[in-house]
Short mmCIF file of C-alpha atoms in Angstrom, two decimals:
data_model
loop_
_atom_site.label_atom_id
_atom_site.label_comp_id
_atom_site.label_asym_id
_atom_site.label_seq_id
_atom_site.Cartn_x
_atom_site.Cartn_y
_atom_site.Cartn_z
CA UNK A 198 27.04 9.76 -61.82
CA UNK A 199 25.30 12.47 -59.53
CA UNK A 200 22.82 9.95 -59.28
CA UNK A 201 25.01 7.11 -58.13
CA UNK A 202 26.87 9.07 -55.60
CA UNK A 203 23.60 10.46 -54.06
CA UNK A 204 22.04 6.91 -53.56
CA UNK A 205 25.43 5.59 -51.88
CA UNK A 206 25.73 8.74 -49.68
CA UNK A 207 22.16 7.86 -48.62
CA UNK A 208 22.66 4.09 -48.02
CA UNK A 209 25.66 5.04 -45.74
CA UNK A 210 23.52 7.40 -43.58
CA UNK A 211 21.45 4.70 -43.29
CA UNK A 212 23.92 2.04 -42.17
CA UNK A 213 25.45 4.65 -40.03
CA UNK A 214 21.99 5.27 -38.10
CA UNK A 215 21.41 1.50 -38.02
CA UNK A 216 24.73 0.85 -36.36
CA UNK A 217 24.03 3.64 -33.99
CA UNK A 218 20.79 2.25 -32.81
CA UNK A 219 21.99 -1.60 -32.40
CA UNK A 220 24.86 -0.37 -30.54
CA UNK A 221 22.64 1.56 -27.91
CA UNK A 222 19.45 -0.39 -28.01
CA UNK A 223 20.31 -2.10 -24.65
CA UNK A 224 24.21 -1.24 -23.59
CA UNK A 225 22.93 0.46 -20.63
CA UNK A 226 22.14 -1.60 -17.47
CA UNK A 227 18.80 -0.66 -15.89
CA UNK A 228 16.49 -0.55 -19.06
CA UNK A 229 13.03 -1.80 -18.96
CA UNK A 230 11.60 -4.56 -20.63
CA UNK A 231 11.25 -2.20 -24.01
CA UNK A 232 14.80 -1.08 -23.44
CA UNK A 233 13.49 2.65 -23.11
CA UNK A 234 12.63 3.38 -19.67
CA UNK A 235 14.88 2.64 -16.38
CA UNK A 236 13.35 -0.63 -14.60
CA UNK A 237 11.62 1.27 -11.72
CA UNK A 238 10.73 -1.00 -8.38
CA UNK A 239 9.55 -0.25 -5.12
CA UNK A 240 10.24 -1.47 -1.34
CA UNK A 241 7.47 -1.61 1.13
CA UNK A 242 8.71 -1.94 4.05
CA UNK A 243 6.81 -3.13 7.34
CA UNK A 244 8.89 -0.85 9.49
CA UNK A 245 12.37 0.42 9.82
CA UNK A 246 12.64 0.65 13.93
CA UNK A 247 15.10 -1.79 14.05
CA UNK A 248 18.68 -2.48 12.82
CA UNK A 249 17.25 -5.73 10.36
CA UNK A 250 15.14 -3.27 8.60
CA UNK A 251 17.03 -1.09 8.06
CA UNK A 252 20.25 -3.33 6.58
CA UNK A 253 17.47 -5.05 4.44
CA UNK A 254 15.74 -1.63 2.81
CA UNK A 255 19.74 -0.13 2.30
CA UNK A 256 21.11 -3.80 0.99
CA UNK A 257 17.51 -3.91 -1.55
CA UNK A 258 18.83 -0.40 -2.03
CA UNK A 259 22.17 -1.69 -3.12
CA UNK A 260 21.64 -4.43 -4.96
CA UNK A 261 18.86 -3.15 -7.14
CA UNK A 262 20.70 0.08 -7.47
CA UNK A 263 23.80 -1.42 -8.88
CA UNK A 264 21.58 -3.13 -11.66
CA UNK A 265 20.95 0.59 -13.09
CA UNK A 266 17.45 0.30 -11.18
CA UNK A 267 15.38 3.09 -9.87
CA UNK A 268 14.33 1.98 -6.38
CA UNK A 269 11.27 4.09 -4.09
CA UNK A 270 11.21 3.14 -0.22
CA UNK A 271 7.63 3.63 1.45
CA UNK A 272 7.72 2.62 5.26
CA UNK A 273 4.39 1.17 6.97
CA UNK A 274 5.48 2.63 10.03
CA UNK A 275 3.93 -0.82 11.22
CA UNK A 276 0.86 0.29 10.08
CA UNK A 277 -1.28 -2.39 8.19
CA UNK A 278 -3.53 0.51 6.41
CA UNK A 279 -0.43 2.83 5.48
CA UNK A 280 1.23 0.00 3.96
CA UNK A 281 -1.91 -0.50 1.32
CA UNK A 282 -1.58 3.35 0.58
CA UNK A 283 1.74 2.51 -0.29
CA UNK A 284 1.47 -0.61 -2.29
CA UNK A 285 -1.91 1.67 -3.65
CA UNK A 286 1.21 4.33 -4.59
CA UNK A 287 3.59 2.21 -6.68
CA UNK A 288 0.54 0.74 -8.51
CA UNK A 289 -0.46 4.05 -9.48
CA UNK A 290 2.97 4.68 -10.28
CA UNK A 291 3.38 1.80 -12.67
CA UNK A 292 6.32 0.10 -10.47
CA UNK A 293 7.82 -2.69 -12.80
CA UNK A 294 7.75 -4.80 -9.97
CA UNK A 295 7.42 -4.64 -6.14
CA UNK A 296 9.18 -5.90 -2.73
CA UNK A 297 7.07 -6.50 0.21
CA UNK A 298 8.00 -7.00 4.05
CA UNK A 299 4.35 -6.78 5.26
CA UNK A 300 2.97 -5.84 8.56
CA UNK A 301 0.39 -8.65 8.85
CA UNK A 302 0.29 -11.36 6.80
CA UNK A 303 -3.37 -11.35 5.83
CA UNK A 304 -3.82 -8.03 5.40
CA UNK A 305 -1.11 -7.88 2.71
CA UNK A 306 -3.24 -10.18 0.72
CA UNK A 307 -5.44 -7.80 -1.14
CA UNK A 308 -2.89 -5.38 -2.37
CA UNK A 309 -0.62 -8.28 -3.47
CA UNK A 310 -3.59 -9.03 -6.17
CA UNK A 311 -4.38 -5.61 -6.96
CA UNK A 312 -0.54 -5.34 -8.06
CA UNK A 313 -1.05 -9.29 -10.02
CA UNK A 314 -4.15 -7.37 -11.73
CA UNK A 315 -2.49 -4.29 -12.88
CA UNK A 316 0.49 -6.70 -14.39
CA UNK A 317 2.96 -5.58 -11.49
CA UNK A 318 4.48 -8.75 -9.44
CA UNK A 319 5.28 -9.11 -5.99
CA UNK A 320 8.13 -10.66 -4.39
CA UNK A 321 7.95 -11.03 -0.81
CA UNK A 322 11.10 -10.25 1.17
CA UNK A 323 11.41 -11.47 4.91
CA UNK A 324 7.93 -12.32 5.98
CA UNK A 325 5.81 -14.42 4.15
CA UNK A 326 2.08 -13.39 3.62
CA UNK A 327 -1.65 -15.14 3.63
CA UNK A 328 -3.12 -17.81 1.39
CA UNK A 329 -4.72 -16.96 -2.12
CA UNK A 330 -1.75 -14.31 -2.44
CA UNK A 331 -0.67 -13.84 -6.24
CA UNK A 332 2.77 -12.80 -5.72
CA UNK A 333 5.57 -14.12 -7.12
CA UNK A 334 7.39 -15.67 -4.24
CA UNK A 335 8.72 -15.37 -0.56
CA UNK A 336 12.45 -14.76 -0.06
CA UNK A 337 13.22 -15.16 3.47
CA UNK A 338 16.01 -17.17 5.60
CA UNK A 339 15.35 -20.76 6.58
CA UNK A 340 13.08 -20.06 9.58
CA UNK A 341 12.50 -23.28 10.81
CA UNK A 342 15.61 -25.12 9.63
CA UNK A 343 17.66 -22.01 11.70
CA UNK A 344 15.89 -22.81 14.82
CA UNK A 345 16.04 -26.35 14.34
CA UNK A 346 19.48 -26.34 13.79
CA UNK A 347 19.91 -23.69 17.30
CA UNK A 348 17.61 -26.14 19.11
CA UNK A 349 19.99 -28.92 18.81
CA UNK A 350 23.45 -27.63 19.71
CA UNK A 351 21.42 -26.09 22.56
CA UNK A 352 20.36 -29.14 23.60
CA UNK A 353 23.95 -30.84 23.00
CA UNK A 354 24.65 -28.00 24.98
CA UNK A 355 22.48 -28.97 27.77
CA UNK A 356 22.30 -32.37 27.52
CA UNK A 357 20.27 -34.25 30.19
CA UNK A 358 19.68 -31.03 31.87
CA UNK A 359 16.12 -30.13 32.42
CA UNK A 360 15.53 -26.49 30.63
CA UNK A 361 13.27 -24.13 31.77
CA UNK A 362 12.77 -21.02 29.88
CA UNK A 363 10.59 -18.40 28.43
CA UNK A 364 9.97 -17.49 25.30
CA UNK A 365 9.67 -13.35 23.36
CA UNK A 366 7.61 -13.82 20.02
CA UNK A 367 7.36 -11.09 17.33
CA UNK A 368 3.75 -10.51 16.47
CA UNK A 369 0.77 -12.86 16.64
CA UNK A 370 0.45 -14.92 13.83
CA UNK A 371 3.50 -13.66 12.23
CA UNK A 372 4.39 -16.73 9.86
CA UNK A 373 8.08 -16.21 10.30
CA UNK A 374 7.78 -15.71 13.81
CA UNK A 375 5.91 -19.08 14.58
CA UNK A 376 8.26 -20.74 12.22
CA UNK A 377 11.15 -19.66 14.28
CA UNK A 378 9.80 -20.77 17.29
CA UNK A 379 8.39 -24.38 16.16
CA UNK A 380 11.88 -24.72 14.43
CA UNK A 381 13.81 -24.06 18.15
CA UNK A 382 11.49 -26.44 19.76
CA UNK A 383 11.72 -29.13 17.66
CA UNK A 384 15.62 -28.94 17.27
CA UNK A 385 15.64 -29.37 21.37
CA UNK A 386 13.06 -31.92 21.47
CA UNK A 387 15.19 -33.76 18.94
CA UNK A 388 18.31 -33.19 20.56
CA UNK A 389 17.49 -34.18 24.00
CA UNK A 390 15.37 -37.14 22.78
CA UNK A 391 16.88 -38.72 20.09
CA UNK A 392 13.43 -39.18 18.01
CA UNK A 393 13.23 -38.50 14.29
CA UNK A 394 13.50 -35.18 12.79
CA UNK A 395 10.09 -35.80 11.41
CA UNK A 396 8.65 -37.18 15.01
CA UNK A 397 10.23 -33.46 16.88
CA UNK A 398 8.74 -31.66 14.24
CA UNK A 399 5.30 -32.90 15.10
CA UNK A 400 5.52 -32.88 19.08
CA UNK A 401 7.10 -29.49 18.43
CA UNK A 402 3.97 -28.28 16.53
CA UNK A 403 1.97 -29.69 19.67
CA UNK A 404 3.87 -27.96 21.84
CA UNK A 405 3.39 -24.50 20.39
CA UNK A 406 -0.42 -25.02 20.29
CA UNK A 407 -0.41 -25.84 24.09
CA UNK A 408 1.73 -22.92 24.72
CA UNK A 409 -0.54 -21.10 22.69
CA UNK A 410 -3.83 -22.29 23.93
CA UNK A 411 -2.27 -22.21 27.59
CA UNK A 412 0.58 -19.74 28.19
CA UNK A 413 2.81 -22.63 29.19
CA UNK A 414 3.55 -26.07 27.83
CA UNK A 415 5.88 -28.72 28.69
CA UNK A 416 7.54 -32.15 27.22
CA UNK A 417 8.59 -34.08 30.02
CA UNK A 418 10.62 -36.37 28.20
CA UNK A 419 13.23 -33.87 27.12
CA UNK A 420 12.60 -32.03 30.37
CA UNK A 421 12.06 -29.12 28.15
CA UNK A 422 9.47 -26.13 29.61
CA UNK A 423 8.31 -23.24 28.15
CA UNK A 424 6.72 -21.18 31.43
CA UNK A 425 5.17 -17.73 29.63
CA UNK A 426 5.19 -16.34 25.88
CA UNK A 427 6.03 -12.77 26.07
CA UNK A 428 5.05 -10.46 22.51
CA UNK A 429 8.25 -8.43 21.91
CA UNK A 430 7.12 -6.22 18.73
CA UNK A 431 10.53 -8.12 17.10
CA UNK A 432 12.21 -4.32 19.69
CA UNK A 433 14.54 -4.54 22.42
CA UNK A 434 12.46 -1.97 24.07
CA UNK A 435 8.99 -4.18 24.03
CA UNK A 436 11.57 -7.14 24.66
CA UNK A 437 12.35 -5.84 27.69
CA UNK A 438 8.45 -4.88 28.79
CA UNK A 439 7.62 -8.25 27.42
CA UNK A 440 10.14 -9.95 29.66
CA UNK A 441 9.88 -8.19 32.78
CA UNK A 442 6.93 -9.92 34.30
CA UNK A 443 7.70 -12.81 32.97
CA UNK A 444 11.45 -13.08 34.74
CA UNK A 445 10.17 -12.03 38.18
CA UNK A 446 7.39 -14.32 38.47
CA UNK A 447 10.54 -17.24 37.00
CA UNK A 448 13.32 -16.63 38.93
CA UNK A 449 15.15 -20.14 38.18
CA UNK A 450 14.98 -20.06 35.01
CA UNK A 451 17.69 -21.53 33.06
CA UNK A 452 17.20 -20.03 29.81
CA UNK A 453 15.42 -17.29 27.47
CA UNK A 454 14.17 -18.09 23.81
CA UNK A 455 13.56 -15.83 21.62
CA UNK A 456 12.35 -15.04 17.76
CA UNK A 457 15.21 -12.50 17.15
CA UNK A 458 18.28 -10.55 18.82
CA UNK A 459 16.42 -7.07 19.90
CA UNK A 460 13.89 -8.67 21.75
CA UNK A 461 16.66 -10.94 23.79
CA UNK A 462 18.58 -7.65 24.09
CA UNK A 463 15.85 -6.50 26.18
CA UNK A 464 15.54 -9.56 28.07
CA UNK A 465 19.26 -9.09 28.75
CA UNK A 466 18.77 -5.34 30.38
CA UNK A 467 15.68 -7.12 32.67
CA UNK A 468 17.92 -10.23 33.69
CA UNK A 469 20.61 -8.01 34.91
CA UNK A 470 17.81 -5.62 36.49
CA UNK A 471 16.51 -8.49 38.22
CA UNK A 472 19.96 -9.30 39.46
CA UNK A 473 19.70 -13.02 37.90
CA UNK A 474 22.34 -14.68 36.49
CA UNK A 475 23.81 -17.39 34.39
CA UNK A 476 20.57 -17.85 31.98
CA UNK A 477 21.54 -18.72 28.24
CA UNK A 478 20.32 -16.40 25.49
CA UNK A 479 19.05 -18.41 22.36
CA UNK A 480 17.57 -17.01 19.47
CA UNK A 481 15.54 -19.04 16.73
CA UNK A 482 16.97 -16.66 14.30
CA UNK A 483 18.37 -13.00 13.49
CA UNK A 484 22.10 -12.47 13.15
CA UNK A 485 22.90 -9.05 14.90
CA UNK A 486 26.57 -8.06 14.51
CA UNK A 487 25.93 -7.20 18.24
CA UNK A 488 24.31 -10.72 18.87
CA UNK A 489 27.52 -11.90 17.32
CA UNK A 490 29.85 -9.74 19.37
CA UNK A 491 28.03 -10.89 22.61
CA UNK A 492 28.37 -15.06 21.48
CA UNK A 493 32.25 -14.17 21.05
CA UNK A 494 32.18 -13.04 24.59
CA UNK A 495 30.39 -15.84 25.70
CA UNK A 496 27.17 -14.14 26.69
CA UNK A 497 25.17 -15.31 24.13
CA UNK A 498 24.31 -19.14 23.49
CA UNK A 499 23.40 -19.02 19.65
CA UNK A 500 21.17 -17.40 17.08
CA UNK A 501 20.53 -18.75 13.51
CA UNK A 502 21.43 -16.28 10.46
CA UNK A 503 18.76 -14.38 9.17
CA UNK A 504 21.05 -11.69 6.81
CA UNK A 505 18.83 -8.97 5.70
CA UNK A 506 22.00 -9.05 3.29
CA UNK A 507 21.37 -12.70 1.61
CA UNK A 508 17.94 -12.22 1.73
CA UNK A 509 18.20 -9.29 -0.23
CA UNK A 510 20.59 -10.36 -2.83
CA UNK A 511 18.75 -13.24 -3.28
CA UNK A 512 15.34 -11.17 -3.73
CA UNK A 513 16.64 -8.58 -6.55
CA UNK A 514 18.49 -11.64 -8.26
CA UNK A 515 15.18 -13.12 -8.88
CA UNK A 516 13.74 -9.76 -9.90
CA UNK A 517 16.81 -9.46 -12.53
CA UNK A 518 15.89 -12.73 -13.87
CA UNK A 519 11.73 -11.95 -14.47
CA UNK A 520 12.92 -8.00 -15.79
CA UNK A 521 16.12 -8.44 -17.51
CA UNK A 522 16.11 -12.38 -18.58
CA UNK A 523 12.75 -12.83 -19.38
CA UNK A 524 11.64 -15.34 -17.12
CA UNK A 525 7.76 -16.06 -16.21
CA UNK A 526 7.32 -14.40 -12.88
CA UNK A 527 5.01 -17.40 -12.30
CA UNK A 528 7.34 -20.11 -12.47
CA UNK A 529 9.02 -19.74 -8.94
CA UNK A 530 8.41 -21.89 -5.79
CA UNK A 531 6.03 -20.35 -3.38
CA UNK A 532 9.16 -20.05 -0.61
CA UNK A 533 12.94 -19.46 -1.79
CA UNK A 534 15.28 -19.66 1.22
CA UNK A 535 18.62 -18.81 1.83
CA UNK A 536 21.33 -21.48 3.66
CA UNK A 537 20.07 -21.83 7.27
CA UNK A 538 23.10 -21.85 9.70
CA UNK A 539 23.44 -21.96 13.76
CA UNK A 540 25.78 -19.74 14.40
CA UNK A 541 27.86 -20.17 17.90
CA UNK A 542 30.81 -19.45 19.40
CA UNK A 543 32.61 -22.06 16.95
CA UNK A 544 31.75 -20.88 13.95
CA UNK A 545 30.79 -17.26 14.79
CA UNK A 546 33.59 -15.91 12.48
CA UNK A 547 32.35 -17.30 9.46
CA UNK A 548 29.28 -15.26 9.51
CA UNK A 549 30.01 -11.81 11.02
CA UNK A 550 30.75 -10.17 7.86
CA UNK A 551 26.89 -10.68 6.84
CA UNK A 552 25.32 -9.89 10.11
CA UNK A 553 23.77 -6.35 9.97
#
């Protein structure tokens, strides 16, 4: 009888400690793929010396955070070497997976494959990166879809009315930066045209490389000019530096383009130095609360939403899926974009709450 009682004492500890360990195995959100560790990821971040940045590192931040996840911020400081000491740092630190904003898209290249090699993927948030990149994919708003879709209210807007304007641009050969651009230029040549979508995407491509290759360019039959490219650094300070010379020596101009809000701020401050009136503001893209607050007013034409917000949610949901569901990181589209939008004076409402 001892006997008997000892063996079903033991064979309830042991149901007891089973029930114990099924119960915690994986209750807590956050666990890593062996369900012992936290899931651990890291942000690099190209820069955070503007208002986008910074919404996009504190909604990553957020997001990831509220999944249980450890999250590490290392900032580039624009800096193209810095930012491979950094991806360098969460290799080293065995980062289950990695964001990326990168400074230059080339020069991200390499430490996107050492992560690949060392198992770690790489999901790009914001700017998209070189070719023979092994990351996972590119989350970013609807570049050139958002400046298509400015480009033609703008030119509903002005109708047969010849445009001339300048333009601010980001960085050279910033891929989100040229798709921006392309995206405004083709939505106006469509507009004020009337040809295909697919025939303004092609003179709009033509139209950046003249403006490229000569500082200028011009289609004459949507009486649409582009006089001088100012580079902006994506800052209203360098917006306004950028814009400066550019304003004096086109006093009649009837409107300013830009790849985001800051810059355009800055051309703002050198309009109203210059005493010059009347010129519409249009960005490609961006989706400043204070971009928003100035196309309420009437001050600003249109930008297209870029929501460091979306962008982000959309980035860590992905993430959740390769860590948490199981899914091979390798299976996703090389681009995943969020709804592209024009947002005016209409519709302005409708999109403040995920401006930044």
């Amino acid at each position: 009888m001892k006997k008997k009682g000892l063996f079903s004492l033991l064979i309830g500890l042991v149901m007891a400690m089973l029930l114990v360990g099924c119960s915690s195995s994986k209750e807590s959100s956050g666990e890593g793929k062996s369900g012992d560790d936290k899931i651990k990821v890291g942000f690099a971040i190209k820069t955070q010396d503007s208002p986008y940045f910074v919404s996009l590192v504190e909604a990553v931040k957020e997001n990831a955070e509220a999944e249980g996840w450890d999250v590490t911020i290392l900032d580039a400081n624009g800096d193209t070497a810095k930012e491979a000491e950094n991806m360098e740092t969460f290799i080293a630190q065995g980062m289950d997976l990695i964001f990326l904003d990168s400074v230059e898209p080339d020069a991200a290249v390499p430490s996107i494959n050492k992560a690949a090699e060392a198992g770690i993927g790489v999901i790009n948030l914001d700017s998209g990166v070189g070719e023979g990149a092994k990351d996972i994919t590119t989350v970013y708003s609807d570049n050139k879809q958002n400046g298509r879709l400015v480009g033609l209210v703008y030119a509903e807007k002005m109708g047969d009315k010849e445009i001339k304007s300048i333009i601010l641009s980001g960085a050279k050969g910033n891929v989100a930066g040229t798709e921006r651009r392309t995206g405004l230029f083709a939505g106006i040549i469509e507009g004020k045209t009337g040809v295909t979508e697919e025939e303004a995407w092609k003179q709009a491509e033509a139209f950046d490389k003249e403006l490229t290759s000569k500082g200028k360019a011009t289609n004459a039959e949507a009486k649409f000019t582009v006089a001088g490219q100012g580079w902006g650094s994506w800052t209203e300070e360098e917006g306004l530096t950028a814009s400066e010379d550019l304003i004096t020596a086109n006093p009649d101009l009837t409107t300013v383009l830009g790849e985001n809000d800051q810059m355009l701020f800055g051309a703002m401050t050198a309009l109203a130095n210059a005493g010059i009136k009347n010129v519409d503001i249009v960005a490609a893209a961006d989706g400043a609360k204070a971009a928003y607050d100035l196309i309420k007013e009437g001050k600003y034409f249109a930008t297209g939403e870029n929501s460091p917000y979306k962008v982000a949610e959309l980035g860590v949901k992905i993430a959740k899926e390769i860590l948490v569901d199981g899914k091979d990181m390798w299976s996703y589209e090389d681009i995943t974009l969020t709804e592209p939008a024009a947002v005016t004076k209409e519709d302005v409402d409708k999109f403040y709450e995920f401006g930044f």
